[in-house]
Tab-separated table of C-alpha atoms in Angstrom:
chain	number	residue	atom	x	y	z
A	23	UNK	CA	29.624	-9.890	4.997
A	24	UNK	CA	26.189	-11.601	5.022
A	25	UNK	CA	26.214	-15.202	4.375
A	26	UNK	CA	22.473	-15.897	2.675
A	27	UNK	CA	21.245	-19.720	2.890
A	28	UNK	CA	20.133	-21.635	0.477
A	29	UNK	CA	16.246	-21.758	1.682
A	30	UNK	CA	16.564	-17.800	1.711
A	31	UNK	CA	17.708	-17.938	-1.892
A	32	UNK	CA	14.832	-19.888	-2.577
A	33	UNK	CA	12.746	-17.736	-1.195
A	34	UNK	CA	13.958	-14.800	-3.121
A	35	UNK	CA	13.932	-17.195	-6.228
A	36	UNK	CA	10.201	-17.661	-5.709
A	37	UNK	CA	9.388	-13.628	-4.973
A	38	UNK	CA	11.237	-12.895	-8.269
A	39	UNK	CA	8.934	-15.258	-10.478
A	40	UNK	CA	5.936	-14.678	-9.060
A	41	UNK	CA	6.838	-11.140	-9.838
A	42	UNK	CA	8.292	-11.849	-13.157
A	43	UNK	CA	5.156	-13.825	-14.264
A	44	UNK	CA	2.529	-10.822	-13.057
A	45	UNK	CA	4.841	-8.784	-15.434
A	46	UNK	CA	5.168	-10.940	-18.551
A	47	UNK	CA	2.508	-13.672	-18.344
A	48	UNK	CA	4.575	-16.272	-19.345
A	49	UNK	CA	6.203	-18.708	-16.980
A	50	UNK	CA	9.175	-19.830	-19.188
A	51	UNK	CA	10.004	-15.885	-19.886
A	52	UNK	CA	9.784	-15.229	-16.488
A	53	UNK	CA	12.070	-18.200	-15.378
A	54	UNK	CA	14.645	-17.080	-17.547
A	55	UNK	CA	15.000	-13.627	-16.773
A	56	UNK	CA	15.145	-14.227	-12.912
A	57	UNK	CA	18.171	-17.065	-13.832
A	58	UNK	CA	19.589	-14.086	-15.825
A	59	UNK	CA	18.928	-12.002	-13.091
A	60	UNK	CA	20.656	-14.228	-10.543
A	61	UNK	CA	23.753	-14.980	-13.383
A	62	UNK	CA	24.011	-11.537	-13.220
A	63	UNK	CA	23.972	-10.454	-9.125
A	64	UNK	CA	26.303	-13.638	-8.747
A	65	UNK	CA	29.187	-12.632	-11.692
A	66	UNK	CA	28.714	-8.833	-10.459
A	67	UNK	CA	28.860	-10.217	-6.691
A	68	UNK	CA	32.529	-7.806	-5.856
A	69	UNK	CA	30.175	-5.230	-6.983
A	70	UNK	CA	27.950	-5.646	-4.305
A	71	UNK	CA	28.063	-3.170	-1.910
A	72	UNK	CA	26.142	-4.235	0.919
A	73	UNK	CA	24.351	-0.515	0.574
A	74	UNK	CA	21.239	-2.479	0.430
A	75	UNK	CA	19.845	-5.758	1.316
A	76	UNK	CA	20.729	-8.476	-1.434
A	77	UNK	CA	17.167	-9.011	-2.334
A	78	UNK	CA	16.916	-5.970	-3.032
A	79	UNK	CA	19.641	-5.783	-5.033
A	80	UNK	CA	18.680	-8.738	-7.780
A	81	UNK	CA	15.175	-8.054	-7.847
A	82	UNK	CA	16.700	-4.429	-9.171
A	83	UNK	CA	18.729	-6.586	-11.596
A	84	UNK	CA	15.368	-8.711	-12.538
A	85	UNK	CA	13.698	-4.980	-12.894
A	86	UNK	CA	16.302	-4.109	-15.649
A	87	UNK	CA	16.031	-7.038	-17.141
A	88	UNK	CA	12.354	-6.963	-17.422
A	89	UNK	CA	12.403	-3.665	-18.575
A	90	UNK	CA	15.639	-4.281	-21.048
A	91	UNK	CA	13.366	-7.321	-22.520
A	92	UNK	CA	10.213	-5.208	-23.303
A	93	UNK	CA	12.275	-2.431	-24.693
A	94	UNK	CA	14.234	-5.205	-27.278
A	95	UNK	CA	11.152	-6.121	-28.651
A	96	UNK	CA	10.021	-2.827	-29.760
A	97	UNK	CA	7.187	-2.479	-27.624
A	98	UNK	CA	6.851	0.846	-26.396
A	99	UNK	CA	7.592	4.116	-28.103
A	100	UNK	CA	8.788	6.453	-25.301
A	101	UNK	CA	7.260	9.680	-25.387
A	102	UNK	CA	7.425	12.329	-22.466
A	103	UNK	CA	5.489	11.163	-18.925
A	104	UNK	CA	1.423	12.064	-19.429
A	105	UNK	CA	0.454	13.632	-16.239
A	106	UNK	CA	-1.593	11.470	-13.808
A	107	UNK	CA	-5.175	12.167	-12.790
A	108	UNK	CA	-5.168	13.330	-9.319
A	109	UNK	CA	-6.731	11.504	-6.426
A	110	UNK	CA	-6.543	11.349	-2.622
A	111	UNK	CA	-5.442	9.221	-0.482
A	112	UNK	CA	-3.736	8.494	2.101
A	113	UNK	CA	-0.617	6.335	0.586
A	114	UNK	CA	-0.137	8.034	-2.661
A	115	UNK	CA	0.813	11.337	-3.239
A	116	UNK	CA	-0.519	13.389	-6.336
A	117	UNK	CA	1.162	11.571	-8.999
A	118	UNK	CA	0.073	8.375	-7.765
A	119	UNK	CA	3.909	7.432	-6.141
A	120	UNK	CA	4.188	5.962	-2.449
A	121	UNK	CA	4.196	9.326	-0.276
A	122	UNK	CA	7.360	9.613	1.737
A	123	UNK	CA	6.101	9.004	5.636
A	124	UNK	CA	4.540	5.486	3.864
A	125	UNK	CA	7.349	4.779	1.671
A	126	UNK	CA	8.773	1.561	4.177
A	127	UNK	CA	12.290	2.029	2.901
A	128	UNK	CA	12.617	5.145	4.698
A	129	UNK	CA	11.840	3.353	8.005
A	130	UNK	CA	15.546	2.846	10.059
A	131	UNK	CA	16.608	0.516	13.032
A	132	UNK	CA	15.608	-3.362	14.007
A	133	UNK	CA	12.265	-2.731	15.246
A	134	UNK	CA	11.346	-0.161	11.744
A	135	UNK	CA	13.217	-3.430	9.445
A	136	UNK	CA	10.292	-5.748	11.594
A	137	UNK	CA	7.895	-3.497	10.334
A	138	UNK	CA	8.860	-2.901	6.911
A	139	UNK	CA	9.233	-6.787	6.554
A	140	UNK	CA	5.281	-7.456	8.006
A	141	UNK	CA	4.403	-4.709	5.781
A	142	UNK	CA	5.668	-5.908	2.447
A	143	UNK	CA	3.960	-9.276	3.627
A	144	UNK	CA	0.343	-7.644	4.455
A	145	UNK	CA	1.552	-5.373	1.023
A	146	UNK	CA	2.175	-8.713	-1.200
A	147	UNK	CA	-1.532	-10.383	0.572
A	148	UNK	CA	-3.474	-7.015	-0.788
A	149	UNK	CA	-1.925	-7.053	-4.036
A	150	UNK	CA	-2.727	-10.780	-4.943
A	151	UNK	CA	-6.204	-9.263	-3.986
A	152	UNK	CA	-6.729	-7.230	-6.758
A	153	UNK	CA	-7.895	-7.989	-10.187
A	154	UNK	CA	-4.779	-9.382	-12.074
A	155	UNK	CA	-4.828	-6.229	-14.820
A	156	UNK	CA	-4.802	-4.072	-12.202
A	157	UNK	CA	-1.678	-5.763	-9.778
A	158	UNK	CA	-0.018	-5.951	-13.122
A	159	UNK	CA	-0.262	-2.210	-14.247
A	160	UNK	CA	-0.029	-1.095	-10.600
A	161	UNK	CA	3.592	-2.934	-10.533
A	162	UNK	CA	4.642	-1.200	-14.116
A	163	UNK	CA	4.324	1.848	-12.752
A	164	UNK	CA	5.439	1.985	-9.044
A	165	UNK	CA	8.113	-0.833	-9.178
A	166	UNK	CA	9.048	-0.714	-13.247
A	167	UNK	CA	8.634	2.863	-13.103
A	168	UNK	CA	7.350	2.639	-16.713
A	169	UNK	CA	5.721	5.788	-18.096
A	170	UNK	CA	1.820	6.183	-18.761
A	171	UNK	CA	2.620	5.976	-22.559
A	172	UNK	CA	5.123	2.692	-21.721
A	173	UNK	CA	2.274	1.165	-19.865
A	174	UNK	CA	-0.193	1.879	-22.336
A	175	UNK	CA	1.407	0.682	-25.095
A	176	UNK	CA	2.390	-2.523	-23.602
A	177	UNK	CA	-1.214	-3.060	-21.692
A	178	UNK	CA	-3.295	-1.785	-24.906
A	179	UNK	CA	-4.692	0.562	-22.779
A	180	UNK	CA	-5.560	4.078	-23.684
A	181	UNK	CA	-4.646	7.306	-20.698
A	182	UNK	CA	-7.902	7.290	-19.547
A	183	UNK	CA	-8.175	3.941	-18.865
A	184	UNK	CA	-4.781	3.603	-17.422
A	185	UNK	CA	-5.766	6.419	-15.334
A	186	UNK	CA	-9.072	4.892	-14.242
A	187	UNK	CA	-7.058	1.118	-13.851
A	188	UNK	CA	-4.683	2.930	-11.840
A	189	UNK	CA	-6.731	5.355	-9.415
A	190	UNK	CA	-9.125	1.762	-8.635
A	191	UNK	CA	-6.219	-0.425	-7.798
A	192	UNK	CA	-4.687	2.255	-5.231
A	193	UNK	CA	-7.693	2.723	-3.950
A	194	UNK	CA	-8.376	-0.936	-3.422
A	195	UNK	CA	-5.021	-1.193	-2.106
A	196	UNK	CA	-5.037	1.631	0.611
A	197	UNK	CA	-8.598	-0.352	1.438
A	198	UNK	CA	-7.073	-3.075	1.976
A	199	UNK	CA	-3.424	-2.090	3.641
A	200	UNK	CA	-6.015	0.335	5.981
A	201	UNK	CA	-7.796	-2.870	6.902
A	202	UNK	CA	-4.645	-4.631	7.986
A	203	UNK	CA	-2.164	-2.551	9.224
């Protein structure tokens, strides 16, 4: 069994609000749902099955509760997925998802855990790049895996412009991951 330290709890504190905050753009919200989050991972900790890593494990937790939260207050009507406009790229396959060879949870061994870890770094650098509308919407969709009409009921968006919102920021993100990596 992992033992995780204190600084690397902060750490993953700080990566959850940040998060939470793009997602709900309020800082007291936010707060709360990541201690919920936490509550949660820590009173379900037999549960755990070491299957993944443990961050990745309560931000999952702070996911559902994100999700859980928006879908309390009556937010979104859910309606069946509206197909996405099509664009290429080199990251994103034609529904706008991570494509599989670029998907760094597929990468195995030490060396491939190095890489997935600089990644998600140089990943996190280009998404506080973009315009905050678009990081936000970006992270409904690939990490919330909210549908178009989810996202476009919560963002006051209509398709198109979800679609447009969505084809810029992957293409400012594969600009800028392309630049890096």
């Amino acid at each position: 069994m992992t033992v995780i330290s204190e600084r690397e709890l902060e750490q993953i504190r700080v990566q959850m609000l940040k998060f939470a905050e793009l997602q709900l753009h309020h800082t007291d919200l936010a707060e709360d749902l990541v201690q919920e989050a936490f509550l949660s991972a820590f009173n379900n900790l037999a549960n755990f099955k070491h299957q993944a890593a443990f961050k990745t494990w309560v931000f999952a937790i702070l996911k559902n509760k994100i999700i859980d939260y928006f879908r309390q207050k009556g937010r979104f009507v859910l309606e069946s997925e509206i197909e996405d406009e099509q664009s290429t790229n080199t990251f994103f396959d034609d529904t706008g998802h991570w494509k599989i060879e670029y998907y760094p949870s597929e990468l195995q061994g030490e060396e491939e855990t190095v890489y997935s870890d600089e990644f998600w770094l140089i990943f996190e650098t280009c998404l506080t790049c973009l315009p905050a509308k678009h990081a936000k919407i970006f992270m409904m969709r690939e990490f919330l895996e909210l549908s178009s009409d989810e996202i476009c009921q919560e963002a006051q968006l209509t398709t198109s412009n979800l679609h447009t919102t969505l084809y810029r920021a992957r293409l400012q993100l594969q600009n800028c991951l392309s630049k890096k990596l």
